[in-house]
C-alpha atoms as a printed R data frame, in Angstrom:
    type eleno elety resid chain resno       x       y      z
1   ATOM     1    CA   MET     A     1  85.199 178.282 36.235
2   ATOM     2    CA   ARG     A     2  83.072 176.541 38.831
3   ATOM     3    CA   MET     A     3  84.258 173.109 39.990
4   ATOM     4    CA   ALA     A     4  81.751 170.312 40.297
5   ATOM     5    CA   GLN     A     5  80.979 169.415 43.876
6   ATOM     6    CA   ARG     A     6  81.799 165.910 45.058
7   ATOM     7    CA   ASN     A     7  79.261 163.896 46.966
8   ATOM     8    CA   LEU     A     8  80.965 163.063 50.258
9   ATOM     9    CA   SER     A     9  77.930 161.638 52.009
10  ATOM    10    CA   LEU     A    10  78.233 158.172 53.487
11  ATOM    11    CA   VAL     A    11  76.410 155.355 51.793
12  ATOM    12    CA   ASP     A    12  75.023 152.482 53.809
13  ATOM    13    CA   ARG     A    13  76.938 149.325 53.029
14  ATOM    14    CA   ASP     A    14  74.881 146.450 51.756
15  ATOM    15    CA   ILE     A    15  75.747 143.748 54.239
16  ATOM    16    CA   GLN     A    16  74.129 141.205 51.948
17  ATOM    17    CA   SER     A    17  76.515 142.013 49.100
18  ATOM    18    CA   ARG     A    18  79.245 139.801 50.516
19  ATOM    19    CA   GLU     A    19  78.776 136.274 51.764
20  ATOM    20    CA   LEU     A    20  80.278 135.506 55.129
21  ATOM    21    CA   ARG     A    21  83.125 133.037 54.809
22  ATOM    22    CA   PRO     A    22  82.586 129.999 57.038
23  ATOM    23    CA   PRO     A    23  85.423 129.253 59.460
24  ATOM    24    CA   SER     A    24  87.933 126.809 58.042
25  ATOM    25    CA   ALA     A    25  88.043 123.339 59.558
26  ATOM    26    CA   PRO     A    26  91.158 122.575 61.627
27  ATOM    27    CA   ARG     A    27  93.718 120.479 59.784
28  ATOM    28    CA   HIS     A    28  94.903 117.087 60.963
29  ATOM    29    CA   PHE     A    29  98.599 116.404 61.541
30  ATOM    30    CA   THR     A    30 100.481 113.272 62.508
31  ATOM    31    CA   ILE     A    31 102.665 113.244 65.609
32  ATOM    32    CA   GLN     A    32 105.653 113.255 63.243
33  ATOM    33    CA   GLU     A    33 104.442 116.449 61.532
34  ATOM    34    CA   ILE     A    34 103.665 118.085 64.874
35  ATOM    35    CA   SER     A    35 107.148 117.276 66.154
36  ATOM    36    CA   GLU     A    36 108.851 118.466 62.970
37  ATOM    37    CA   ARG     A    37 107.055 121.826 63.128
38  ATOM    38    CA   PHE     A    38 108.089 122.248 66.732
39  ATOM    39    CA   ASN     A    39 111.723 121.381 66.012
40  ATOM    40    CA   LYS     A    40 111.798 123.791 63.066
41  ATOM    41    CA   GLY     A    41 110.540 126.563 65.314
42  ATOM    42    CA   LEU     A    42 113.121 125.761 67.959
43  ATOM    43    CA   GLY     A    43 115.817 125.794 65.295
44  ATOM    44    CA   ALA     A    44 114.830 129.391 64.564
45  ATOM    45    CA   VAL     A    45 115.260 130.160 68.267
46  ATOM    46    CA   TYR     A    46 118.878 128.983 68.145
47  ATOM    47    CA   GLU     A    47 119.455 131.149 65.060
48  ATOM    48    CA   GLN     A    48 118.142 134.193 66.915
49  ATOM    49    CA   VAL     A    49 120.409 133.434 69.860
50  ATOM    50    CA   SER     A    50 123.396 133.460 67.487
51  ATOM    51    CA   ILE     A    51 122.295 136.853 66.159
52  ATOM    52    CA   ALA     A    52 122.047 138.139 69.739
53  ATOM    53    CA   GLU     A    53 125.571 136.919 70.458
54  ATOM    54    CA   ARG     A    54 126.933 138.905 67.534
55  ATOM    55    CA   LEU     A    55 125.167 142.027 68.776
56  ATOM    56    CA   LEU     A    56 126.584 141.541 72.257
57  ATOM    57    CA   THR     A    57 130.077 141.088 70.780
58  ATOM    58    CA   ASP     A    58 129.607 144.471 69.079
59  ATOM    59    CA   ASN     A    59 128.622 145.970 72.467
60  ATOM    60    CA   ASN     A    60 124.994 146.386 71.389
61  ATOM    61    CA   VAL     A    61 123.842 145.080 74.745
62  ATOM    62    CA   GLU     A    62 120.272 146.390 74.765
63  ATOM    63    CA   ALA     A    63 119.407 144.849 71.398
64  ATOM    64    CA   GLY     A    64 121.233 141.601 72.109
65  ATOM    65    CA   GLU     A    65 119.588 141.022 75.469
66  ATOM    66    CA   SER     A    66 116.194 141.990 74.072
67  ATOM    67    CA   ILE     A    67 116.488 139.227 71.474
68  ATOM    68    CA   LEU     A    68 117.606 136.738 74.105
69  ATOM    69    CA   ARG     A    69 114.616 137.486 76.310
70  ATOM    70    CA   SER     A    70 112.242 137.221 73.374
71  ATOM    71    CA   GLN     A    71 113.543 133.735 72.616
72  ATOM    72    CA   ILE     A    72 112.638 132.486 76.080
73  ATOM    73    CA   VAL     A    73 109.075 133.619 75.440
74  ATOM    74    CA   GLN     A    74 109.192 132.112 71.951
75  ATOM    75    CA   SER     A    75 110.433 128.756 73.245
76  ATOM    76    CA   GLU     A    76 107.529 128.536 75.672
77  ATOM    77    CA   SER     A    77 105.145 129.637 72.932
78  ATOM    78    CA   LEU     A    78 106.343 126.776 70.738
79  ATOM    79    CA   LEU     A    79 105.823 124.319 73.590
80  ATOM    80    CA   ASP     A    80 102.330 125.637 74.264
81  ATOM    81    CA   PHE     A    81 101.255 125.262 70.628
82  ATOM    82    CA   TYR     A    82 102.881 121.845 70.495
83  ATOM    83    CA   MET     A    83 100.847 120.708 73.512
84  ATOM    84    CA   HIS     A    84  97.649 121.961 71.859
85  ATOM    85    CA   GLU     A    85  98.368 120.004 68.683
86  ATOM    86    CA   VAL     A    86  99.209 116.851 70.639
87  ATOM    87    CA   THR     A    87  95.990 117.276 72.632
88  ATOM    88    CA   LYS     A    88  93.870 117.324 69.473
89  ATOM    89    CA   TYR     A    89  95.706 114.327 68.046
90  ATOM    90    CA   CYS     A    90  95.445 112.154 71.161
91  ATOM    91    CA   LEU     A    91  91.844 112.961 72.061
92  ATOM    92    CA   LEU     A    92  90.755 112.158 68.524
93  ATOM    93    CA   GLN     A    93  92.445 108.762 68.783
94  ATOM    94    CA   MET     A    94  90.383 108.055 71.895
95  ATOM    95    CA   PHE     A    95  87.168 109.319 70.310
96  ATOM    96    CA   MET     A    96  87.687 107.114 67.253
97  ATOM    97    CA   GLY     A    97  88.303 104.081 69.444
98  ATOM    98    CA   ASN     A    98  91.938 103.659 68.417
99  ATOM    99    CA   TRP     A    99  93.174 104.253 71.959
100 ATOM   100    CA   GLU     A   100  91.820 103.304 75.347
101 ATOM   101    CA   LYS     A   101  90.024 106.271 76.860
102 ATOM   102    CA   SER     A   102  91.704 107.894 79.857
103 ATOM   103    CA   LYS     A   103  89.843 108.418 83.142
104 ATOM   104    CA   LYS     A   104  89.854 112.178 82.581
105 ATOM   105    CA   TYR     A   105  88.439 111.765 79.058
106 ATOM   106    CA   GLY     A   106  85.047 110.901 80.516
107 ATOM   107    CA   SER     A   107  85.011 114.118 82.563
108 ATOM   108    CA   LEU     A   108  85.180 116.430 79.543
109 ATOM   109    CA   LYS     A   109  82.247 118.847 79.666
110 ATOM   110    CA   MET     A   110  80.267 120.004 76.655
111 ATOM   111    CA   LEU     A   111  77.513 122.628 76.228
112 ATOM   112    CA   LEU     A   112  74.135 121.435 74.982
113 ATOM   113    CA   ASP     A   113  74.292 123.431 71.753
114 ATOM   114    CA   CYS     A   114  77.584 121.710 70.981
115 ATOM   115    CA   VAL     A   115  75.979 118.319 71.610
116 ATOM   116    CA   GLU     A   116  73.133 119.224 69.252
117 ATOM   117    CA   GLU     A   117  75.655 120.237 66.607
118 ATOM   118    CA   GLY     A   118  77.354 116.865 66.964
119 ATOM   119    CA   ILE     A   119  74.072 114.987 66.655
120 ATOM   120    CA   GLY     A   120  73.367 116.742 63.382
121 ATOM   121    CA   SER     A   121  76.897 116.391 62.017
122 ATOM   122    CA   ALA     A   122  77.549 114.273 58.944
123 ATOM   123    CA   ASP     A   123  81.069 113.492 60.178
124 ATOM   124    CA   LEU     A   124  81.317 112.914 63.914
125 ATOM   125    CA   ASN     A   125  85.111 112.661 63.877
126 ATOM   126    CA   GLU     A   126  85.499 116.063 62.238
127 ATOM   127    CA   TRP     A   127  82.917 117.560 64.567
128 ATOM   128    CA   PHE     A   128  84.757 116.254 67.642
129 ATOM   129    CA   PHE     A   129  88.120 117.401 66.301
130 ATOM   130    CA   GLY     A   130  86.707 120.897 65.795
131 ATOM   131    CA   TYR     A   131  85.182 120.842 69.281
132 ATOM   132    CA   VAL     A   132  88.545 119.958 70.863
133 ATOM   133    CA   ASN     A   133  90.285 122.615 68.766
134 ATOM   134    CA   ASP     A   134  87.870 125.327 69.927
135 ATOM   135    CA   SER     A   135  87.626 124.172 73.544
136 ATOM   136    CA   PHE     A   136  91.351 124.111 74.249
137 ATOM   137    CA   SER     A   137  92.512 126.962 72.004
138 ATOM   138    CA   ARG     A   138  92.528 129.482 74.860
139 ATOM   139    CA   VAL     A   139  93.987 127.151 77.507
140 ATOM   140    CA   VAL     A   140  97.606 127.837 78.457
141 ATOM   141    CA   MET     A   141  99.490 124.547 78.808
142 ATOM   142    CA   LEU     A   142 102.744 125.691 80.369
143 ATOM   143    CA   SER     A   143 102.428 125.637 84.143
144 ATOM   144    CA   THR     A   144 103.450 122.491 85.983
145 ATOM   145    CA   GLU     A   145  99.876 121.625 86.940
146 ATOM   146    CA   ASN     A   146  98.466 122.361 83.482
147 ATOM   147    CA   ILE     A   147 101.065 120.174 81.772
148 ATOM   148    CA   LYS     A   148 100.512 117.309 84.216
149 ATOM   149    CA   ASP     A   149  96.715 117.562 83.911
150 ATOM   150    CA   GLN     A   150  96.909 117.627 80.143
151 ATOM   151    CA   LEU     A   151  99.210 114.613 79.912
152 ATOM   152    CA   ASN     A   152  96.961 112.612 82.225
153 ATOM   153    CA   LEU     A   153  93.930 113.613 80.131
154 ATOM   154    CA   LEU     A   154  95.711 112.202 77.088
155 ATOM   155    CA   GLY     A   155  96.315 108.885 78.839
156 ATOM   156    CA   LEU     A   156 100.035 109.573 79.237
157 ATOM   157    CA   SER     A   157 101.717 109.231 82.620
158 ATOM   158    CA   ALA     A   158 102.766 112.767 83.537
159 ATOM   159    CA   ALA     A   159 105.306 111.498 86.063
160 ATOM   160    CA   ASP     A   160 106.912 109.171 83.506
161 ATOM   161    CA   VAL     A   161 106.998 111.780 80.732
162 ATOM   162    CA   ILE     A   162 108.576 114.428 82.955
163 ATOM   163    CA   ALA     A   163 111.090 111.932 84.337
164 ATOM   164    CA   ASP     A   164 112.012 110.942 80.784
165 ATOM   165    CA   ALA     A   165 112.473 114.609 79.873
166 ATOM   166    CA   PHE     A   166 114.730 115.503 82.792
167 ATOM   167    CA   PRO     A   167 116.631 112.371 83.906
168 ATOM   168    CA   ASP     A   168 119.453 114.505 85.297
169 ATOM   169    CA   LEU     A   169 117.208 115.819 88.071
170 ATOM   170    CA   GLU     A   170 117.039 113.598 91.109
171 ATOM   171    CA   ASN     A   171 113.308 113.522 91.893
172 ATOM   172    CA   GLY     A   172 109.833 114.589 90.874
173 ATOM   173    CA   HIS     A   173 109.901 117.686 93.045
174 ATOM   174    CA   ALA     A   174 113.030 119.006 91.313
175 ATOM   175    CA   ARG     A   175 111.542 118.305 87.872
176 ATOM   176    CA   ASN     A   176 108.263 120.011 88.700
177 ATOM   177    CA   GLN     A   177 110.173 122.976 90.113
178 ATOM   178    CA   LEU     A   178 112.142 123.274 86.876
179 ATOM   179    CA   ILE     A   179 108.948 123.525 84.801
180 ATOM   180    CA   LYS     A   180 107.592 126.106 87.270
181 ATOM   181    CA   ASP     A   181 110.792 128.152 87.135
182 ATOM   182    CA   MET     A   182 110.737 128.130 83.323
183 ATOM   183    CA   PHE     A   183 107.123 129.317 83.225
184 ATOM   184    CA   ASP     A   184 107.806 131.979 85.855
185 ATOM   185    CA   ARG     A   185 110.740 133.351 83.840
186 ATOM   186    CA   ARG     A   186 108.642 133.434 80.697
187 ATOM   187    CA   ASN     A   187 105.927 135.379 82.544
188 ATOM   188    CA   ALA     A   188 108.431 137.798 84.056
189 ATOM   189    CA   ILE     A   189 109.697 138.645 80.565
190 ATOM   190    CA   ALA     A   190 106.312 138.755 78.857
191 ATOM   191    CA   HIS     A   191 104.487 140.745 81.524
192 ATOM   192    CA   GLN     A   192 107.056 142.552 83.692
193 ATOM   193    CA   ASP     A   193 109.998 143.398 81.427
194 ATOM   194    CA   ASP     A   194 112.012 140.704 83.240
195 ATOM   195    CA   ARG     A   195 112.457 143.024 86.215
196 ATOM   196    CA   SER     A   196 112.691 142.277 89.920
197 ATOM   197    CA   HIS     A   197 109.801 143.591 92.013
198 ATOM   198    CA   GLU     A   198 112.239 144.398 94.789
199 ATOM   199    CA   THR     A   199 114.895 146.321 92.853
200 ATOM   200    CA   ALA     A   200 113.255 147.054 89.479
201 ATOM   201    CA   GLU     A   201 116.472 145.747 87.935
202 ATOM   202    CA   ARG     A   202 116.352 143.323 85.034
203 ATOM   203    CA   ASN     A   203 117.281 139.732 85.706
204 ATOM   204    CA   PRO     A   204 120.624 138.766 84.146
205 ATOM   205    CA   ILE     A   205 120.565 136.879 80.856
206 ATOM   206    CA   ASP     A   206 123.103 135.433 78.423
207 ATOM   207    CA   ALA     A   207 123.133 133.230 75.337
208 ATOM   208    CA   ASP     A   208 124.122 130.030 77.138
209 ATOM   209    CA   GLN     A   209 121.235 130.488 79.550
210 ATOM   210    CA   VAL     A   210 118.735 130.772 76.686
211 ATOM   211    CA   ARG     A   211 120.204 127.743 74.906
212 ATOM   212    CA   ARG     A   212 119.825 125.688 78.090
213 ATOM   213    CA   TYR     A   213 116.263 126.911 78.365
214 ATOM   214    CA   ALA     A   214 115.498 125.873 74.782
215 ATOM   215    CA   GLN     A   215 117.140 122.477 75.384
216 ATOM   216    CA   ARG     A   216 114.853 121.899 78.367
217 ATOM   217    CA   VAL     A   217 111.814 122.798 76.280
218 ATOM   218    CA   ARG     A   218 112.918 120.413 73.529
219 ATOM   219    CA   ALA     A   219 113.541 117.630 76.048
220 ATOM   220    CA   LEU     A   220 109.987 117.928 77.353
221 ATOM   221    CA   ALA     A   221 108.465 117.951 73.867
222 ATOM   222    CA   ASP     A   222 110.591 114.962 72.844
223 ATOM   223    CA   ALA     A   223 109.467 113.031 75.910
224 ATOM   224    CA   VAL     A   224 105.827 113.720 75.053
225 ATOM   225    CA   SER     A   225 106.403 112.584 71.457
226 ATOM   226    CA   ASN     A   226 108.057 109.383 72.673
227 ATOM   227    CA   ALA     A   227 105.113 108.657 74.971
228 ATOM   228    CA   VAL     A   228 102.619 109.217 72.140
229 ATOM   229    CA   ARG     A   229 104.548 106.934 69.782
230 ATOM   230    CA   THR     A   230 104.685 104.238 72.490
231 ATOM   231    CA   LYS     A   231 100.925 104.579 72.913
232 ATOM   232    CA   GLU     A   232 100.465 104.190 69.167
233 ATOM   233    CA   SER     A   233 102.579 101.044 69.007
234 ATOM   234    CA   GLU     A   234 100.669  99.520 71.927
235 ATOM   235    CA   SER     A   235  97.362 100.222 70.195
236 ATOM   236    CA   GLU     A   236  98.276  98.617 66.867
């Protein structure tokens, strides 16, 4: 009995058969919602640290330390996203006229096609919010200079915010060095397996160290939130 042959030839796909879905507009969040999301994420970090401790107690050192290192990267990731959300919130307040515009606000650069899009937009606030979302989405806000620049752009005193975050450190140099050291450790883990270039040995790590790291991250985010809320109350 002869089997029927199947047609295995490729058929050109009709690209018109499916409408392209327009990109979704970025959602708006209050500073309270932004802070709550950050704190929830950091709570998950502490849970992972507890899991790592149990693994270390069972002598599963490789797995336990791997989790601990991942939570340093995760803590910085939470801070980075938090700074992006705060950036959108604060710049929109300036654009809408609710806040006084910072000196750096006037130096924001925009491509002509983006300007044309804004001119033709039915909702200028939504257009600007989308512009800020797209413009800063690929900017890393974790180095000392990037954090300070971003805070000053938002009309927040970087020196005051950082001092509020780390009052136990004696001066601005020590506070800036702490932020640099945190970012450097994150990069060493994310890009170099947390190994020394001189010895190729991994840097030591333990649960208490990661908890202190997460506490520093939370302190900085809390200080930013406090500064934003103060700005809001002054603008009412």
